[in-house]
Coordinates of C-alpha atoms and ligand atoms in Angstrom, one line a residue:
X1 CA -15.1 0.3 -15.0
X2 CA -18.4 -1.3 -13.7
X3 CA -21.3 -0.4 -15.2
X4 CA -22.0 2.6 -12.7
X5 CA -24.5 1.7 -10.0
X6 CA -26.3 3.8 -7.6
X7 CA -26.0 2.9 -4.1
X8 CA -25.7 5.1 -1.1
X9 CA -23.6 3.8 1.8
X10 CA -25.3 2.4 5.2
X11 CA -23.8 5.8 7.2
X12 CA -25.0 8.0 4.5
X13 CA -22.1 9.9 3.8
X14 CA -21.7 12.1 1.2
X15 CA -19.2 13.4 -1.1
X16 CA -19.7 17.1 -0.1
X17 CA -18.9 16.2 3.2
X18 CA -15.7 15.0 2.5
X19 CA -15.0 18.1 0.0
X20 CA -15.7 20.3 2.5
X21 CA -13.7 18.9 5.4
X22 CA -10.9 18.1 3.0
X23 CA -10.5 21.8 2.1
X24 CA -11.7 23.1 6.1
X25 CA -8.5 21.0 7.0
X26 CA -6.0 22.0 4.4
X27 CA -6.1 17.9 2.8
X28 CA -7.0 18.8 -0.9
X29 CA -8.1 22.2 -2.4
X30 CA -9.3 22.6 -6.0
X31 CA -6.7 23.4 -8.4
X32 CA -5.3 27.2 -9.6
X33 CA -8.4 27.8 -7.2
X34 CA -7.5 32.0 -7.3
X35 CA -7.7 31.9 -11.3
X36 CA -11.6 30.0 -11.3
X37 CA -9.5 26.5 -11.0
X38 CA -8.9 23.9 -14.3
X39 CA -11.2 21.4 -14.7
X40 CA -10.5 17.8 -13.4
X41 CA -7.1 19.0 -11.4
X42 CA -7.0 19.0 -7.4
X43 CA -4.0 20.7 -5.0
X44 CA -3.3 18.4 -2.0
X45 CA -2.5 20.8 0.9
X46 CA -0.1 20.3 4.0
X47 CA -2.5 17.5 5.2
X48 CA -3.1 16.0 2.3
X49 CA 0.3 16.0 0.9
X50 CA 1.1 14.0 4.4
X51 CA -1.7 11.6 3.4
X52 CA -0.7 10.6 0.3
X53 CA 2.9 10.6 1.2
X54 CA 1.8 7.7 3.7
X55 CA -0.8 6.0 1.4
X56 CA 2.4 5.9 -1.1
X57 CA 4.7 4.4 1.7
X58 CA 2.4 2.2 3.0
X59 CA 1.6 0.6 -0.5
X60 CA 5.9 0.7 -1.4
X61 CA 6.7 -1.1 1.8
X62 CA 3.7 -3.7 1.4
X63 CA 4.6 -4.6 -1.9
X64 CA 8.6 -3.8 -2.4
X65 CA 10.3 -4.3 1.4
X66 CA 8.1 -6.7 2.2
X67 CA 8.2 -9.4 -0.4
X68 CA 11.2 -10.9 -2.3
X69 CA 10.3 -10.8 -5.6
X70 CA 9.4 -7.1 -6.2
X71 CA 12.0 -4.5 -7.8
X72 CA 11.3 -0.8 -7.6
X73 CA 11.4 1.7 -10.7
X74 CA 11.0 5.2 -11.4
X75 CA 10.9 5.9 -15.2
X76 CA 9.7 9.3 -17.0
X77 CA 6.5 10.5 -18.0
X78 CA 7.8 11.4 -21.0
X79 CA 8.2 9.0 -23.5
X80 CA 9.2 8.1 -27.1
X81 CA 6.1 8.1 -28.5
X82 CA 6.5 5.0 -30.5
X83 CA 6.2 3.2 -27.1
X84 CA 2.3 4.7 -27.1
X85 CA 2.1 3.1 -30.5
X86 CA 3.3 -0.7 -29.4
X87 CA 1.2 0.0 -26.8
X88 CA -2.2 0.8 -28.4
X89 CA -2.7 3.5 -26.5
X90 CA -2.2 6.5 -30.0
X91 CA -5.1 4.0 -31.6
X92 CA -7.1 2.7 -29.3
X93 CA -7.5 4.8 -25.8
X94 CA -10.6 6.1 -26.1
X95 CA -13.8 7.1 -24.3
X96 CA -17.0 7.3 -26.3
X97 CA -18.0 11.3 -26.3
X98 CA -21.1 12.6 -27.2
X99 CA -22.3 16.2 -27.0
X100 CA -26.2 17.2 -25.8
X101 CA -27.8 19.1 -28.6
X102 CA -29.4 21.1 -25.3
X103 CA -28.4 24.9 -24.8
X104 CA -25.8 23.2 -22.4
X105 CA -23.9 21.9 -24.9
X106 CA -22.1 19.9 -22.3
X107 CA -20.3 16.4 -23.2
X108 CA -20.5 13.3 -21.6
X109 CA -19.0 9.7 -21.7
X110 CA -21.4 7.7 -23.1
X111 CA -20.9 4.9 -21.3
X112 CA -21.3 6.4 -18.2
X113 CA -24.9 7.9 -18.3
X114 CA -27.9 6.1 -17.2
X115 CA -30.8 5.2 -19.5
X116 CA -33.9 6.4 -17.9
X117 CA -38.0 6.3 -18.4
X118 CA -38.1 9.8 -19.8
X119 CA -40.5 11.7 -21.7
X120 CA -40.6 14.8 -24.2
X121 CA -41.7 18.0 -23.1
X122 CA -42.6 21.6 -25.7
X123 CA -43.1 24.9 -25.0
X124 CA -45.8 26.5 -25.6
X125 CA -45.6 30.8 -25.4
X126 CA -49.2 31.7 -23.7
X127 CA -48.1 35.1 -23.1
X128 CA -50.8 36.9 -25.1
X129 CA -53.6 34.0 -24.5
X130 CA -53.1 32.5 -27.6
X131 CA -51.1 29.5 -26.8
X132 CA -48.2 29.4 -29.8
X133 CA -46.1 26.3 -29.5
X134 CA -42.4 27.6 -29.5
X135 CA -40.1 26.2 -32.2
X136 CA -36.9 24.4 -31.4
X137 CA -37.8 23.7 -28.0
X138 CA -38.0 20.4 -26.8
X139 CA -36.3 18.4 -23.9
X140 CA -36.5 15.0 -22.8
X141 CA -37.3 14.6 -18.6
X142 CA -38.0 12.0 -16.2
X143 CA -40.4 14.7 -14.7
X144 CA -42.3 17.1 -15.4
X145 CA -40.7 19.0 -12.2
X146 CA -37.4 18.3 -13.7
X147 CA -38.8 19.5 -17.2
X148 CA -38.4 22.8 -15.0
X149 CA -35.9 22.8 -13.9
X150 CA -33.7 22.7 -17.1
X151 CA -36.2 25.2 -18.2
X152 CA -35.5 27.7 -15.9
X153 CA -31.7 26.6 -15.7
X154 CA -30.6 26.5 -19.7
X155 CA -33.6 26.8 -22.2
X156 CA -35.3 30.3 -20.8
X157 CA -32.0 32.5 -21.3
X158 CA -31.1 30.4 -24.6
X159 CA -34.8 30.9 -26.7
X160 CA -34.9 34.7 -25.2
X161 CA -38.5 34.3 -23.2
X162 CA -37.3 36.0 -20.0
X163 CA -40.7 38.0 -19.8
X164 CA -42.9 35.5 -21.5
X165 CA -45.1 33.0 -19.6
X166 CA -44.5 29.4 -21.0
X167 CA -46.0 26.4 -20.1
X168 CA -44.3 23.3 -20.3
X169 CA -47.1 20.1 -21.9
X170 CA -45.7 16.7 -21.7
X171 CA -45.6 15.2 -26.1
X172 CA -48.5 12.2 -25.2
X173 CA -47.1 9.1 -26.4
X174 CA -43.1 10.0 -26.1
X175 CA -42.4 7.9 -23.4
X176 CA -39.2 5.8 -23.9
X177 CA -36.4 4.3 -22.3
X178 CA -33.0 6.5 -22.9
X179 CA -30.2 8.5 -22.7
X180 CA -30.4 12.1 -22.1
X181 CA -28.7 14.9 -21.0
X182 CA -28.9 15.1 -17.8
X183 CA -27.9 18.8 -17.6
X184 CA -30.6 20.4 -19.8
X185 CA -32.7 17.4 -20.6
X186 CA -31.2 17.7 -24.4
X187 CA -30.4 14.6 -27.1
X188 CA -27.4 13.2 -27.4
X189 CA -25.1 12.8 -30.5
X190 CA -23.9 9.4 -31.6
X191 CA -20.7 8.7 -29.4
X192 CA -17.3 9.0 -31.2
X193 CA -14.1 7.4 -29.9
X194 CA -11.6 10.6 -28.3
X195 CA -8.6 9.6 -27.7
X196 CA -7.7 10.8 -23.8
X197 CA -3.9 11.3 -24.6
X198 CA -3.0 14.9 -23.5
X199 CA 0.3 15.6 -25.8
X200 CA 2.7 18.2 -25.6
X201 CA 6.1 19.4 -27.6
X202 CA 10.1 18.2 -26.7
X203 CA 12.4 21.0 -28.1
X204 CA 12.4 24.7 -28.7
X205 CA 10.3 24.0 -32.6
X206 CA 6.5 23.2 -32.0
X207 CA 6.2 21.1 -34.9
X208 CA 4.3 17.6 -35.0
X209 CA 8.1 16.1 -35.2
X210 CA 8.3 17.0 -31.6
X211 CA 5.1 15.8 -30.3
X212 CA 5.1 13.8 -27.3
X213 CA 2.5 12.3 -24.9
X214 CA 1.9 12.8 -21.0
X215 CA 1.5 9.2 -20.1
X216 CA -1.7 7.9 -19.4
X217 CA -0.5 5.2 -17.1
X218 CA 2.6 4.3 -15.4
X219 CA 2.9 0.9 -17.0
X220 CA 4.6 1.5 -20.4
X221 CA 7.6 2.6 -18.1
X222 CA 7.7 -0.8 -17.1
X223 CA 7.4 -2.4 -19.9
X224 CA 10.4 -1.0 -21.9
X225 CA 12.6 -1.5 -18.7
X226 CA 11.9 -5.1 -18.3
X227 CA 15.2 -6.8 -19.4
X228 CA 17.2 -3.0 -17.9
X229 CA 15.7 -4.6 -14.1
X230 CA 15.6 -7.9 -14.8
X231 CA 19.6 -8.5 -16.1
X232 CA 21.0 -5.3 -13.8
X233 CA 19.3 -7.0 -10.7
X234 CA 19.8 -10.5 -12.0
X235 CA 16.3 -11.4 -11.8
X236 CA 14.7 -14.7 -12.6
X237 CA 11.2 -14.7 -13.6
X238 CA 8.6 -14.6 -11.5
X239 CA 9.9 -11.5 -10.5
X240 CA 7.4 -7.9 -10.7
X241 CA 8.5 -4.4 -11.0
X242 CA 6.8 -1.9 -9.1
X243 CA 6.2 1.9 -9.5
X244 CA 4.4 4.9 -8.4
X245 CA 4.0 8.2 -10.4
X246 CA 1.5 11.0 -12.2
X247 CA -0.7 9.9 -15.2
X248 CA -2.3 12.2 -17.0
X249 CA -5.6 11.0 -18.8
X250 CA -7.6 13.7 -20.8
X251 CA -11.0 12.8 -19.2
X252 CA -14.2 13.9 -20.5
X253 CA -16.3 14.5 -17.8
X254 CA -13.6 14.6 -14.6
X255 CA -15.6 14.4 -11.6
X256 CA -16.9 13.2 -8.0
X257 CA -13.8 15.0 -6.8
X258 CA -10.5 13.2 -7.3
X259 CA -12.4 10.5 -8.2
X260 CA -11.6 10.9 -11.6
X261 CA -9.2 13.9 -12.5
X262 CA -6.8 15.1 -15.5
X263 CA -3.6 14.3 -13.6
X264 CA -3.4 11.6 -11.2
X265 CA -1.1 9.1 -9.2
X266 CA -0.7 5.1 -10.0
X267 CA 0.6 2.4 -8.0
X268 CA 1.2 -0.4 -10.1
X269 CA 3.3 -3.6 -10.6
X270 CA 4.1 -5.6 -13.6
X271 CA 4.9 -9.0 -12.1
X272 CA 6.3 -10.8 -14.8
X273 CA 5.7 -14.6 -14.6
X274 CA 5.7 -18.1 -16.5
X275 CA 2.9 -18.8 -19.3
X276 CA 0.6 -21.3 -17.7
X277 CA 1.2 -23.8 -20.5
X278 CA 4.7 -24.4 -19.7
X279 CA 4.8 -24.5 -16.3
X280 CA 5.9 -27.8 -14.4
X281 CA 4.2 -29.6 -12.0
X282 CA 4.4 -27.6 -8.5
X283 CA 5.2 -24.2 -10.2
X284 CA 2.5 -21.2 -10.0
X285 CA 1.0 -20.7 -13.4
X286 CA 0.1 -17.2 -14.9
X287 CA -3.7 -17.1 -13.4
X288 CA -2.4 -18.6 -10.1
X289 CA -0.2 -16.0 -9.8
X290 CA -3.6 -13.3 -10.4
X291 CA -5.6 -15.4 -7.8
X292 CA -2.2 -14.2 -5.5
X293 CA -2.7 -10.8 -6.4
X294 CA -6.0 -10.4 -5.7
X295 CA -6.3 -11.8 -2.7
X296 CA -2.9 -9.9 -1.5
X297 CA -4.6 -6.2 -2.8
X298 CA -7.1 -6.9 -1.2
X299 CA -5.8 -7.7 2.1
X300 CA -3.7 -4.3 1.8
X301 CA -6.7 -2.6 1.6
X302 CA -8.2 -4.2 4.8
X303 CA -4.6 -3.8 6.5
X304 CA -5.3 0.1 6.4
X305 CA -8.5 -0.3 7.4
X306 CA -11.0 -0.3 4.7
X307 CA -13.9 -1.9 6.2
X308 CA -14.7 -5.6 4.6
X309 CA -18.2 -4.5 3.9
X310 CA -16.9 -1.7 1.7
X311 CA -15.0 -3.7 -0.4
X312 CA -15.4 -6.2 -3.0
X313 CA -14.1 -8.0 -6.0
X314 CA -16.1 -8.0 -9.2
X315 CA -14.7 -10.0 -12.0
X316 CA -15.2 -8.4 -15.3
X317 CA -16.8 -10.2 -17.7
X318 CA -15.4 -11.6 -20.9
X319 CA -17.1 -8.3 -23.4
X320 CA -15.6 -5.8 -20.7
X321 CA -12.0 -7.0 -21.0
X322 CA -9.7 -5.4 -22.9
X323 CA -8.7 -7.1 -25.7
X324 CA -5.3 -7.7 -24.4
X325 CA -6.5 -9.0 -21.2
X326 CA -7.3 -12.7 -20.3
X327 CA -8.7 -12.0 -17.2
X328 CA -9.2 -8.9 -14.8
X329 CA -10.4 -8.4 -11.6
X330 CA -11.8 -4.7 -10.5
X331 CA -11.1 -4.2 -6.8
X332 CA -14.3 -1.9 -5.9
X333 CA -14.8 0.2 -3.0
X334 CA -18.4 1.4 -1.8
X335 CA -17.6 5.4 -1.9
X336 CA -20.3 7.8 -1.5
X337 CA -21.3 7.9 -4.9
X338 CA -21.9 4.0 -5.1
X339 CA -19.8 1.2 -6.2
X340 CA -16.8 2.2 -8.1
X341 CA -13.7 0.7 -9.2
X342 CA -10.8 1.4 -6.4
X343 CA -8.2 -0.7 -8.4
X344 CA -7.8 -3.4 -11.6
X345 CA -5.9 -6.7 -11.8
X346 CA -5.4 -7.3 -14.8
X347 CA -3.1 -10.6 -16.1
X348 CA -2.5 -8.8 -19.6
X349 CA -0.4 -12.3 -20.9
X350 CA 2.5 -11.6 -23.3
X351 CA 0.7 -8.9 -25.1
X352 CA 2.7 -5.6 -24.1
X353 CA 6.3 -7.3 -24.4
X354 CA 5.8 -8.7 -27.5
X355 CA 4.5 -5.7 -29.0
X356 CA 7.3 -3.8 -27.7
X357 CA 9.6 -6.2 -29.7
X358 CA 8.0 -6.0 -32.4
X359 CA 7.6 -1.7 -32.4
X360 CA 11.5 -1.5 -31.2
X361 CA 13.0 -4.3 -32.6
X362 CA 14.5 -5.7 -29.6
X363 CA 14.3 -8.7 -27.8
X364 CA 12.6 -8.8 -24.7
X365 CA 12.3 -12.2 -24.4
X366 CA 13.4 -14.3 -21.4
X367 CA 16.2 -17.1 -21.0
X368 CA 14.7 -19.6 -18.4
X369 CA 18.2 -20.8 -17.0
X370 CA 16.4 -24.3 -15.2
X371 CA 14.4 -25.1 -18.9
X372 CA 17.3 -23.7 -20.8
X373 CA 14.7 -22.2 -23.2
X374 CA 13.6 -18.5 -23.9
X375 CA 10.0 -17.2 -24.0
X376 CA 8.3 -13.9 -23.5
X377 CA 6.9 -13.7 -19.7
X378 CA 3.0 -13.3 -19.2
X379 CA 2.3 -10.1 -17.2
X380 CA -0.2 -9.6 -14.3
X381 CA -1.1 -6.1 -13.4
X382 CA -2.6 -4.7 -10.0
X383 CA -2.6 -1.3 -11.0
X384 CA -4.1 1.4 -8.3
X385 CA -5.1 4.6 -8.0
X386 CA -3.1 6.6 -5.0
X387 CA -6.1 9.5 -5.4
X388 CA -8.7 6.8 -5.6
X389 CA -7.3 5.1 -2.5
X390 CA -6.8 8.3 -0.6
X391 CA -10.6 9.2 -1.1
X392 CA -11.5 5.5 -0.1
X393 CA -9.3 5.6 3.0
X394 CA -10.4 8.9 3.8
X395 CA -14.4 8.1 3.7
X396 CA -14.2 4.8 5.1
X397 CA -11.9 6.5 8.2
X398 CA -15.0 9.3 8.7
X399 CA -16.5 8.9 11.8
X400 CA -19.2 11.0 14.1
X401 CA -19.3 10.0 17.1
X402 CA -22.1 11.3 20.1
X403 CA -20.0 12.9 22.7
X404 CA -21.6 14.0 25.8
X405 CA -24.1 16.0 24.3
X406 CA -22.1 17.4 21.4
X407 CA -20.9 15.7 18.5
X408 CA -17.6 14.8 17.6
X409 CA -16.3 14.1 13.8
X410 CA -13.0 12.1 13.5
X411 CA -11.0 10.3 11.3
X412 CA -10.0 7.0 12.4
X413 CA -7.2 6.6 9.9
X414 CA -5.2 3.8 10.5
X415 CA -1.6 5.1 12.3
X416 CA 0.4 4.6 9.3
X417 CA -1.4 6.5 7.2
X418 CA -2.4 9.9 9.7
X419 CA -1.2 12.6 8.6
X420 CA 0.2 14.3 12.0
X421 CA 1.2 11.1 14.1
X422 CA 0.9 14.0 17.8
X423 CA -0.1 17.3 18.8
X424 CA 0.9 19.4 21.5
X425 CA -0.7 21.4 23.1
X426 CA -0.3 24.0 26.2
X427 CA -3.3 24.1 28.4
X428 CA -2.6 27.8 29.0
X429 CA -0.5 29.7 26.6
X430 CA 0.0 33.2 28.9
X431 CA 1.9 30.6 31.0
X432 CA 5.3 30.9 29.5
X433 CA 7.4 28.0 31.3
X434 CA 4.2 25.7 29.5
X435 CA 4.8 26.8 26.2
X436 CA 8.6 26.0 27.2
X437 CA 7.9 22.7 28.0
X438 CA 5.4 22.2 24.7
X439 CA 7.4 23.4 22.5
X440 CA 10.6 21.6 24.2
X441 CA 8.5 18.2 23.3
X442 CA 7.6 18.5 20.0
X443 CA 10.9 19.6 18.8
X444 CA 12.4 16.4 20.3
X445 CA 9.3 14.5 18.9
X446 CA 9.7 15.9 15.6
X447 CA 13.3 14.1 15.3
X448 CA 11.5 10.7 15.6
X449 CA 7.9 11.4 13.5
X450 CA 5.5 14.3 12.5
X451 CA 4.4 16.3 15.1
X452 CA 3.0 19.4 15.1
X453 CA 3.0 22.1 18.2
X454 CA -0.3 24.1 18.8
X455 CA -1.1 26.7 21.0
X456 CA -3.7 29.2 18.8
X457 CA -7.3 28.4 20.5
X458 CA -9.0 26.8 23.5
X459 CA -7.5 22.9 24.3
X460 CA -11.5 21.7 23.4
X461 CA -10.9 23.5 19.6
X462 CA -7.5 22.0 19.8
X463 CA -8.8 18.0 20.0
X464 CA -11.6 19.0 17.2
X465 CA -8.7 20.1 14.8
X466 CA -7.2 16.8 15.4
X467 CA -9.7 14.8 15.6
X468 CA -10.7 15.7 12.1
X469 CA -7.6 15.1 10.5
X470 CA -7.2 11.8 12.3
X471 CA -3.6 12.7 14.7
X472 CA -3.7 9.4 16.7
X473 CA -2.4 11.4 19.9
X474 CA -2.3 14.8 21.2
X475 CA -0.2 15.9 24.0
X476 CA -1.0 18.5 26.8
X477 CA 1.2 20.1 28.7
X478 CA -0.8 21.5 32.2
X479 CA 0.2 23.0 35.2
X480 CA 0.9 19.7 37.2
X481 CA 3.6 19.4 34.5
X482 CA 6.2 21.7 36.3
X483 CA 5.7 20.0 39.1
X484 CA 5.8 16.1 38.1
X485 CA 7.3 16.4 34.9
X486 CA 4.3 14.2 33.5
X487 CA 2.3 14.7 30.5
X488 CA -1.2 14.1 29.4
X489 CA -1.6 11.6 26.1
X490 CA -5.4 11.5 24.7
X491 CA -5.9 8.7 22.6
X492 CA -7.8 9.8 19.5
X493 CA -10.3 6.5 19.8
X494 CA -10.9 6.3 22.7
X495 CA -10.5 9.5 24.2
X496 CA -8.6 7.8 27.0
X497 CA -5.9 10.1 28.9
X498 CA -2.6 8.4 30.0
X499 CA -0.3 10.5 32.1
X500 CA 3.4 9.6 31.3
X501 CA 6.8 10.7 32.6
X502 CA 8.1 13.4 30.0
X503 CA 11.5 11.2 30.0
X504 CA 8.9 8.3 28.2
X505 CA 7.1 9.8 26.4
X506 CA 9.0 9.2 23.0
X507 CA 9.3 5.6 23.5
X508 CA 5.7 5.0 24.9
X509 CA 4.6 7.2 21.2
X510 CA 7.1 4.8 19.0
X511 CA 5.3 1.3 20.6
X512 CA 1.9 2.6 20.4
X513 CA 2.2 3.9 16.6
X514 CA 4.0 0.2 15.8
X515 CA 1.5 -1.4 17.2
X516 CA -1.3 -2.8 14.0
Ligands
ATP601 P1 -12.0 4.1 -15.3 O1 -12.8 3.1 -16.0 O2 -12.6 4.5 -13.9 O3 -11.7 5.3 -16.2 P2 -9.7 2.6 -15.8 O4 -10.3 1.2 -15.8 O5 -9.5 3.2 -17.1 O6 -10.6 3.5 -14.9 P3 -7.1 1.9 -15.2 O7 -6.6 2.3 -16.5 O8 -7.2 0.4 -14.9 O9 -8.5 2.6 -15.0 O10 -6.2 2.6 -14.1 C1 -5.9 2.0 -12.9 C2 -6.3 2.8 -11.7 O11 -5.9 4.1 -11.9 C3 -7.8 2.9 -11.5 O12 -8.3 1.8 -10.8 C4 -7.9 4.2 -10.7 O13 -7.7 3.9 -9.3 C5 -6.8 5.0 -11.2 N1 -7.3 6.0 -12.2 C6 -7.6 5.8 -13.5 N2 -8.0 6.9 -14.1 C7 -8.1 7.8 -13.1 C8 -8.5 9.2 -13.1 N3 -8.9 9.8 -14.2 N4 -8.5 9.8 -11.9 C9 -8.1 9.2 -10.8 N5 -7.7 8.0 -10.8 C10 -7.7 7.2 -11.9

């Protein structure tokens, strides 16, 4: 991941905005909320669920339907475990941890706190007018208003001075350029490397025997399936395998929502191509084939409607890539907490495969049928997020929007991705031959997409609701109705009202949502 960087978006948004509409309008709630939640795990609710069932679709039919030279897989999250050996993951997938020697105790990833001007504060007990310097107490602050705060906040309770009055004096001379805690102002420990693996036990004996891993990523799957796809579907190389499914990453610090979380989805394609060097004239080597995939993630992205300015590519540089990697390109979207990586490409050459032949003793080398030669296939990964994405489509899609003189807030998801595709509504619901007719129409609409049938507040509360989970038309059913057997269609955009035959209504629906 980049270096993190601090920018706020042009529209301000925040992430509390988005947590609170997300759980106002049943998208995501924390998770095991009635039991105090677990850290770093989110619930998607009816909404949600939708969403991501769409973001899932949207990214199979882009990258599987659409194209030619994409299979689909859906392997276990359990694994041997030898495969997380060949993989480097049992040695090697770490996060540097340190602890703050604070009262906090809290942990941190190293690498993803900020080195700051800070300086050292002490305590000094002036309770009985003779100023005593208190022992054991020091903390490290930008300010002395922050000095304060993880006063009041952590040190207070932990030293025992409820009661006493303390002053807090600034150490002359401590300024310096650091790390801290930025909890309780405390030191940090040296990092050491923790290995994010979360394991668990196959069989009825908990015994180290029968330890297994929750995969941390969906691309080992891949990887020991290569010559399963590529002989069963007759493959030649280049030819990719794609796959979506739960990873579970034992994060330090989980946070920023489902940002980062414990258990999470992937997208991700192996595409399995020629090694540049022995590639002929006219054939796309290895890093031609990572310029492709770039530039086609990223146009998935703006597909949906991620705004251009939002996006970007940043190219790691050569100390950020893992050691396996030749090259990698971090798709990052600008989310309300800055600049943060929304998806990596990574062309991972013939590292993977050939450790996997040399852990398991098979070969997973390719027969090129036109050079009549074998060799093992170079690999280039576009590996996404589906929470990541979700949060990105989501934030990008907020809106408020002046109407009249209220305000309106609405998500303009694209129509693939909404959750409810149309409402509808009665405009009166003591008027039983409406509800008839409502319910009538959604139950024949339901057949063809998602639709949902409301009748349980005022038409005005009704649009709101739908407005702020991003249903691209709602429905009403009014008096007129009985008479012309004509509906009312709002366009969530534009607001614009259409009034259409009931007997079209279904095929007028089914152009509009095609349309891009
Ligand atoms: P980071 O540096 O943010 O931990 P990473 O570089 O380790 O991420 P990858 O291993 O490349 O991430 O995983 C590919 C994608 O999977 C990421 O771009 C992200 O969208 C998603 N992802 C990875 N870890 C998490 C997580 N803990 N929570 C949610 N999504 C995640």
């Amino acid at each position: 991941m980049s270096a993190a960087e601090k920018v706020q978006r042009a529209d301000n948004l925040t992430l509390d905005t988005i947590v609170s509409l997300c759980k106002r309008r049943g998208i995501i709630f924390p998770g095991s909320d009635i039991y105090g939640g677990l850290g770093g795990t989110f619930d998607y609710g009816p909404i949600g669920a939708e969403l991501k069932r769409n973001i899932r679709d949207a990214w199979w039919r882009a990258n599987v339907y659409e194209r030619d030279d994409i299979e689909g897989l859906d392997a276990t999250i359990l694994m041997n475990p030898r495969t997380w050996e060949a993989s480097g993951h049992v040695d090697t997938f770490t996060d540097p941890l340190c602890d703050s020697l604070g009262p906090s105790k809290k942990r941190y990833r190293a690498d993803q706190l900020f080195e700051e001007e800070i300086t050292a504060y002490e305590f000094v007990d002036v309770t009985d007018g003779e100023p005593t310097p208190i022992v054991g107490a020091k903390l490290w602050a930008p300010t002395k208003k922050k000095a304060k705060e993880f006063y009041k906040q952590y040190w207070e309770k932990h030293l025992n001075l409820e009661g006493r009055r303390v002053k807090i004096e600034e150490i002359a001379g401590s300024a310096k350029t650091a790390k801290y805690s930025p909890d309780d102002g405390g030191e940090l420990t040296e990092p050491r490397a923790f290995n994010l693996m979360l394991t668990t036990h196959v069989g009825p004996v908990v015994e180290s025997a029968a330890q297994v891993y929750l995969r941390p990523e969906t691309a080992q799957g891949i990887f020991v399936n290569f010559s399963n796809v590529q002989s069963s579907m007759r493959r030649k190389v280049p030819f990719g395998i794609a796959q979506i499914g739960k990873s579970f990453r034992n994060e330090i610090t989980p946070r920023n929502f489902i940002f980062r979380t414990r258990e999470f989805e992937q997208m991700e394609i192996e595409f399995f191509c020629k090694p540049g060097h022995l590639c002929k004239e006219g054939e796309w080597t290895d890093e031609q084939w990572h310029e492709h995939w770039v530039e086609s993630r990223m146009n998935w992205y703006y597909r949906y409607g991620i705004a251009k300015e939002n996006l970007r590519l940043r190219n790691q540089a050569a100390d950020e890539l893992a050691h396996y990697s030749k090259a990698c390109g971090d798709i990052e979207y600008l989310f309300p907490i800055g600049w943060q990586e929304l998806e990596g490409i990574a062309n991972r050459t013939d590292y993977d495969l050939k450790r996997h032949m040399e852990f398991s003793g098979k070969d997973l080398s390719y027969f090129d049928p036109e050079m009549n030669e074998r060799y093992v296939p170079y690999v280039i990964e576009p590996s996404a997020g589906a929470d990541r994405s979700l949060l990105a489509f989501v934030c990008d899609a907020y809106t408020v929007e002046k109407v009249r003189d209220d305000k309106r807030v609405v998500l303009k998801l694209h129509k693939d991705l909404a959750p409810v595709k149309c409402a509808v509504f009665p405009l009166l619901k003591n008027r039983p031959e409406l509800v008839e007719m409502a319910r009538n129409l959604a139950r024949d609409l339901k057949k063809e997409f998602y639709t949902v049938y409301d009748d349980t507040a005022a038409i005005g509360k009704l649009y709101r609701r739908q407005d702020e989970i991003g249903t691209p038309y709602c429905i009403t059913v009014d008096v007129d109705s009985l008479e012309d057997q004509a509906v009312t269609i709002r366009d969530r955009d534009s607001m614009e009202q259409v009034r259409i035959g009931l007997d079209k209504v279904k095929d007028y629906l089914l152009a509009e949502l095609k349309k891009e």
